[in-house]
Coordinates of C-alpha atoms in Angstrom, one line a residue:
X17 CA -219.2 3.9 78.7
X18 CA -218.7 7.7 79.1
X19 CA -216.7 9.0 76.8
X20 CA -213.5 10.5 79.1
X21 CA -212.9 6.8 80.1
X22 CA -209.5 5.6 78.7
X23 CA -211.0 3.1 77.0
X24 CA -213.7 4.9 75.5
X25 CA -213.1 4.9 71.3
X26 CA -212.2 8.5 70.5
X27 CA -213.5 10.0 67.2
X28 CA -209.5 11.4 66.4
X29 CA -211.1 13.2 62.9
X30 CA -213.5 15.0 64.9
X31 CA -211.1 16.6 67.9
X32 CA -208.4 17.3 64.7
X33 CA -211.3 19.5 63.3
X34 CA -212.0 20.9 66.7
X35 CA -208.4 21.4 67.7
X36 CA -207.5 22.8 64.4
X37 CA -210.4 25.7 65.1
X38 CA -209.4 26.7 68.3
X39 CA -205.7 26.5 67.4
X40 CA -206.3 28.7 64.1
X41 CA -209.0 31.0 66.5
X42 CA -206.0 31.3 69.2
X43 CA -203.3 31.9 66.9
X44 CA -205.6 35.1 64.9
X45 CA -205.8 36.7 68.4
X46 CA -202.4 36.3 69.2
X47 CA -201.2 38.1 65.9
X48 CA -203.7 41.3 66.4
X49 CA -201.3 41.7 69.9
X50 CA -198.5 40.7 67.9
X51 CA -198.7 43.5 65.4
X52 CA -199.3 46.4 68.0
X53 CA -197.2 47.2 71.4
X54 CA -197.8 45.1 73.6
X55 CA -196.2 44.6 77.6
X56 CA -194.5 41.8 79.2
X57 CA -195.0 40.8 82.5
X58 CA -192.7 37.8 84.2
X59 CA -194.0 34.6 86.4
X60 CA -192.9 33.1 89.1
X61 CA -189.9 31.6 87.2
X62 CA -189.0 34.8 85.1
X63 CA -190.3 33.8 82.2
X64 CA -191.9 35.9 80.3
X65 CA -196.4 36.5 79.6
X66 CA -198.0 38.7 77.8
X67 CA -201.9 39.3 76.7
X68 CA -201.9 37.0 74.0
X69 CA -201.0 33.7 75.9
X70 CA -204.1 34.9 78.0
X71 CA -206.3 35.8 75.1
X72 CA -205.2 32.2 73.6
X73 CA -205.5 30.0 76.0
X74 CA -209.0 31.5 76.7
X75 CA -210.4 30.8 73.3
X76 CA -208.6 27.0 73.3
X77 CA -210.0 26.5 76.7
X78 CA -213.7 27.2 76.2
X79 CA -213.6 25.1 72.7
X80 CA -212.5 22.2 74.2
X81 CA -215.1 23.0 77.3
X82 CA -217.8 22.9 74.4
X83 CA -216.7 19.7 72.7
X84 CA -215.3 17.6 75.0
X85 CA -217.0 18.5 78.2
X86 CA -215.8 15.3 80.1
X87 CA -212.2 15.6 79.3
X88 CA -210.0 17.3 82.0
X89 CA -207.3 20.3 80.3
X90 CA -204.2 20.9 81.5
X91 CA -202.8 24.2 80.1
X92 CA -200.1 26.4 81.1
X93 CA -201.7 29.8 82.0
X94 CA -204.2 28.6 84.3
X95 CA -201.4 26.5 86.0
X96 CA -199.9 29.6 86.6
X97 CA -202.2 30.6 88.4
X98 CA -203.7 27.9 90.0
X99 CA -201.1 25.5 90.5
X100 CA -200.3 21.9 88.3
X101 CA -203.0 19.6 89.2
X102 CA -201.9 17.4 92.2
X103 CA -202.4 14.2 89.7
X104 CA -203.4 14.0 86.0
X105 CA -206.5 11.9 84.5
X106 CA -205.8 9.0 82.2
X107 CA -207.4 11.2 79.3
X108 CA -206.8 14.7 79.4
X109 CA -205.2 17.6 77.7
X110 CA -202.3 19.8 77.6
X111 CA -202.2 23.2 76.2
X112 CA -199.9 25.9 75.9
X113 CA -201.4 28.6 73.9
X114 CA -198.2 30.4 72.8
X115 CA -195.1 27.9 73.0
X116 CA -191.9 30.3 72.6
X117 CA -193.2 33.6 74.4
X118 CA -189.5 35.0 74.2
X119 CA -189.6 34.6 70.3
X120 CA -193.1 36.5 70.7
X121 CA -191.6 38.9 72.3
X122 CA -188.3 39.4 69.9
X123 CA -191.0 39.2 67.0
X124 CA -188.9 36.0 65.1
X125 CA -191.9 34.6 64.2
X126 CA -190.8 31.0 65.7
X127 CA -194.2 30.9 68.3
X128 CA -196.7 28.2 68.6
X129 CA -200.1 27.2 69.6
X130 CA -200.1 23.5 71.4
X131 CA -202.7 21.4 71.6
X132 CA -202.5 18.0 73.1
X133 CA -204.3 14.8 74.0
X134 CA -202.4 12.0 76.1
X135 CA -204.0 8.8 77.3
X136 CA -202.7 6.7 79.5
X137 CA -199.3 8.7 79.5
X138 CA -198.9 8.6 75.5
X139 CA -199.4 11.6 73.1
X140 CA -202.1 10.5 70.6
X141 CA -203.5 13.7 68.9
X142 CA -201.2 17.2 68.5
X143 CA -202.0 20.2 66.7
X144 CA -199.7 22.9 66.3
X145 CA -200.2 25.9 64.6
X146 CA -197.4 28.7 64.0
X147 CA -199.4 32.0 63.2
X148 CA -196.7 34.2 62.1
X149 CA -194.8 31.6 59.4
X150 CA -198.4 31.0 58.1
X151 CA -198.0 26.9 59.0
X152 CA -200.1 24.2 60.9
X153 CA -199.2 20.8 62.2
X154 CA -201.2 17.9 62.7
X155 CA -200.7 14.3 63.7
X156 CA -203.2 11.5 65.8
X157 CA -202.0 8.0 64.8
X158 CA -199.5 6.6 62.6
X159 CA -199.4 7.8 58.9
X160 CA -201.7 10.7 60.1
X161 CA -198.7 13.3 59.8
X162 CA -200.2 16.4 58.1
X163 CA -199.8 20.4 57.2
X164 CA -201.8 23.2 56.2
X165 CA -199.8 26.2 54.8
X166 CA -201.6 29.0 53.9
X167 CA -204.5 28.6 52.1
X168 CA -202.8 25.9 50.2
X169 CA -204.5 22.1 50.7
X170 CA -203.3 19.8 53.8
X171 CA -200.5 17.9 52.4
X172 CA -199.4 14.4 54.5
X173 CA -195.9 14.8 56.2
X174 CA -193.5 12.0 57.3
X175 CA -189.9 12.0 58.7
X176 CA -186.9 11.0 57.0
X177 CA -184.3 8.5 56.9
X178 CA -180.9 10.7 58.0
X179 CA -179.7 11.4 54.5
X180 CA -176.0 10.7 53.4
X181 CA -174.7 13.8 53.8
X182 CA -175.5 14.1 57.3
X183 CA -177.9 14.9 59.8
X184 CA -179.8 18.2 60.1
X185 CA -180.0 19.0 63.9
X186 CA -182.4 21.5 65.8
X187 CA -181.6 23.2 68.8
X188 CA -182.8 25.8 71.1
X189 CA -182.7 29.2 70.6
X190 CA -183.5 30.0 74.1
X191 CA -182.2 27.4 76.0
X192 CA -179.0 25.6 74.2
X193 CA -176.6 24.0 76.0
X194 CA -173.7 23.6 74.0
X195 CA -171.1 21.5 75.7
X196 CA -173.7 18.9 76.5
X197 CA -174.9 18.9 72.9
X198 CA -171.3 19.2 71.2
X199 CA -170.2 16.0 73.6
X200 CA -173.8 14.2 72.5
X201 CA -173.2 14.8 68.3
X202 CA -169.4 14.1 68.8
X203 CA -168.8 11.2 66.2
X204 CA -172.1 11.7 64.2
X205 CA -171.8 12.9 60.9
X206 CA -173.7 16.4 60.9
X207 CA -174.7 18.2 57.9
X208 CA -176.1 21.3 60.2
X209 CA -177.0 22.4 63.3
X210 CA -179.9 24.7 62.8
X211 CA -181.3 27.0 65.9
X212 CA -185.2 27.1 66.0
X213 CA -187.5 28.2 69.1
X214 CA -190.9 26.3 70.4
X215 CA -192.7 23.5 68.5
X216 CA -191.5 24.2 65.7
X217 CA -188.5 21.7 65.7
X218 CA -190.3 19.0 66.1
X219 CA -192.8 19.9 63.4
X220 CA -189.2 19.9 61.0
X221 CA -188.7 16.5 62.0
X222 CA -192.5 14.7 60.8
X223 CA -192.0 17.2 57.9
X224 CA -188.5 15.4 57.1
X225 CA -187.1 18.4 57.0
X226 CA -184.6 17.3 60.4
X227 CA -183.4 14.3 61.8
X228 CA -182.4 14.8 65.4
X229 CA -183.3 17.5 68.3
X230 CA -182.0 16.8 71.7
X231 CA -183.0 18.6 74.9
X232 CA -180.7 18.3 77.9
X233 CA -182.6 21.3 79.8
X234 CA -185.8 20.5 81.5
X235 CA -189.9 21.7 80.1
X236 CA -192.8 21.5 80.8
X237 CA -195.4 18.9 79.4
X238 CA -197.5 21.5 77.6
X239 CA -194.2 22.5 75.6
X240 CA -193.9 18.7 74.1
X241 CA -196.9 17.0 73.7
X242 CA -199.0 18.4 71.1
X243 CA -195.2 18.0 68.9
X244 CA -194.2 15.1 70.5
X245 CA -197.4 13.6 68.8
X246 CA -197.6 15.1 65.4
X247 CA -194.0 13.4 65.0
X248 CA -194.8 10.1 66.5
X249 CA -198.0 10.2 63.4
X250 CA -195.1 11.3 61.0
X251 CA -193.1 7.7 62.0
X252 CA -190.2 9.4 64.3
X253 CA -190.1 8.6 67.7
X254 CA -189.0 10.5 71.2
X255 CA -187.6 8.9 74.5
X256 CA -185.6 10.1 77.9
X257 CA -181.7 11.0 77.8
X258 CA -181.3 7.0 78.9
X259 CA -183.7 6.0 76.1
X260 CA -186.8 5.2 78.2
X261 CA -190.3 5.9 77.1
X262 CA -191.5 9.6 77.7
X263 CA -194.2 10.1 79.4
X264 CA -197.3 12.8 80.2
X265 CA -198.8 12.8 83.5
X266 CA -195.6 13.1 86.0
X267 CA -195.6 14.8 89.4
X268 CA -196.0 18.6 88.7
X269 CA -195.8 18.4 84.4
X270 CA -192.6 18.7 84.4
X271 CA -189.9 16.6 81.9
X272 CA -186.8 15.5 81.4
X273 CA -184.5 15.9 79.0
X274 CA -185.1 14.2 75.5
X275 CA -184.3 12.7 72.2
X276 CA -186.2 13.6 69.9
X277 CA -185.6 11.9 66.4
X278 CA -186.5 11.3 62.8
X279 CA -186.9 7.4 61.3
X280 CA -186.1 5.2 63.9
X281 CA -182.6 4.2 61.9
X282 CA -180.9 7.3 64.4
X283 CA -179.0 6.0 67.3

C-alpha cells in the first residue's frame, strides 16, 4: 500500500519531528525579515504579503517535498498564485507559513507558522510555532497536546474545564465582529474577553489557558487546521456556527464560521 493512501498507517512521531524542523527553520527566517525593514505588498483580496511568508513557505514546502514525497500540500502562497486546487486529496497538507501577516506587519509578536495534515476531512497532526513569543505547539492524536518554550523541555498540554469564575474568551484582533459575538456570549458567565491574532488562540485553549473562541467571519483552511488539530490532541473540540463537524477539503479552502472550544462541558 503506498504510503499517501488514506488508509496507509502514518508514522505521527516522525512527521511531528519533521514538521517541528521546518516550522522552527521557517519561523528563524521569518524573524531575520522581522527585525530589519521590510515592504508589504497586497493580494488579490488586500491582504497583506511580505518576503517572509515567501521565504517560509519555501523552506516548509521543500521539507515536506523531502519526507513525504507522496503527500499532496496545500499552502497559502502558492495558492496565491496558482489558484486553490480544483479538489483536495484524502491525505494532504495545509500550510500557511506566517498566519497573522497584519500582526507581522504591526510587529505584536502574535504571528504563526501552520502546519497541517487532514485525512479524510479531519485534522490529525498540527504544529504551530510562534517565533517572536519564543513558543511551539504540537498535537496528532488524543492526549498528544504538547509545547516547547524556549529552550525549556516539551511539556504535555490539555484544555480546561471552564472554571467557576467564568470563561476566558479569545477573539480577533483583526477581524472581530462585536455585535455578533456580544449576542453569542449574552447569558454566559465571562471572566474575560481577551484579543489575540492567528493561531495563537487556539493554542490558549489545548494549553488551558481559554475556554471559548468563536469566529463568525469566514478563513481560509490553512488559517485552522494545523490549530484546529493541536486542540482536538489537547481534548477540546471545534464544529460550524450550527454545531456540525468542520471540515478540510471544501470547494476552494475556504470556512465557515466556528466554535471553537475548551473541554467538551461548554455549550
Amino acid at each position: 500500500m503506498r504510503p499517501d493512501h488514506p488508509s496507509a498507517p502514518l508514522d505521527l512521531e516522525r512527521l511531528l519531528a519533521i514538521t517541528f524542523d521546518a516550522a522552527r527553520r521557517a519561523g528563524d527566517a521569518i524573524m531575520e525579515i522581522y527585525a530589519g525593514d521590510f515592504a508589504v505588498g497586497r493580494k488579490a483580496d488586500a491582504s497583506p504579503v511580505t518576503l517572509a511568508d515567501q521565504r517560509a513557505e519555501t523552506i516548509i514546502l521543500a521539507a515536506l517535498a523531502e519526507a513525504a514525497p507522496a503527500i499532496p500540500v496545500i499552502a497559502e502562497e502558492h495558492c496565491e498564485a496558482h489558484g486553490v486546487p480544483s479538489a483536495a486529496a484524502e491525505l494532504f497538507w495545509l500550510v500557511d507559513p506566517l498566519d497573522g501577516t497584519r500582526e507581522f506587519v504591526s510587529r505584536n509578536g502574535e504571528f504563526t507558522v501552520n502546519i497541517g495534515l487532514i485525512r479524510r476531512g479531519e485534522p490529525v497532526l498540527g504544529m504551530v510555532h510562534a517565533p517572536a513569543l519564543g513558543v511551539t505547539y504540537a498535537g496528532a492524536g488524543a492526549g498528544s497536546a504538547r509545547r516547547w518554550r524556549g529552550d525549556a523541555a516539551v511539556e504535555k498540554i490539555a484544555a480546561r474545564l471552564p472554571p467557576p469564575e467564568g470563561l476566558v474568551v479569545m477573539h480577533s484582533r483583526s477581524h472581530e465582529n462585536n455585535e455578533k459575538l456580544a449576542a453569542y456570549l449574552a447569558g454566559m458567565k465571562i471572566a474575560e474577553k481577551r484579543v489575540c491574532g492567528s493561531s495563537v488562540k487556539f493554542c490558549q485553549l489545548a494549553a488551558g489557558e481559554a475556554d471559548l473562541y468563536p469566529r463568525f467571519g469566514p478563513t481560509m483552511e490553512w488559517d485552522t487546521a494545523a490549530g484546529h488539530a493541536v486542540l482536538l490532541a489537547a481534548g477540546g473540540s471545534m464544529t460550524t456556527l450550527d454545531g456540525a463537524a468542520f471540515r478540510y477539503g471544501k470547494e476552494g479552502c475556504r470556512n465557515p464560521g466556528f466554535i471553537a472550544r475548551g473541554l467538551p462541558s461548554l455549550p
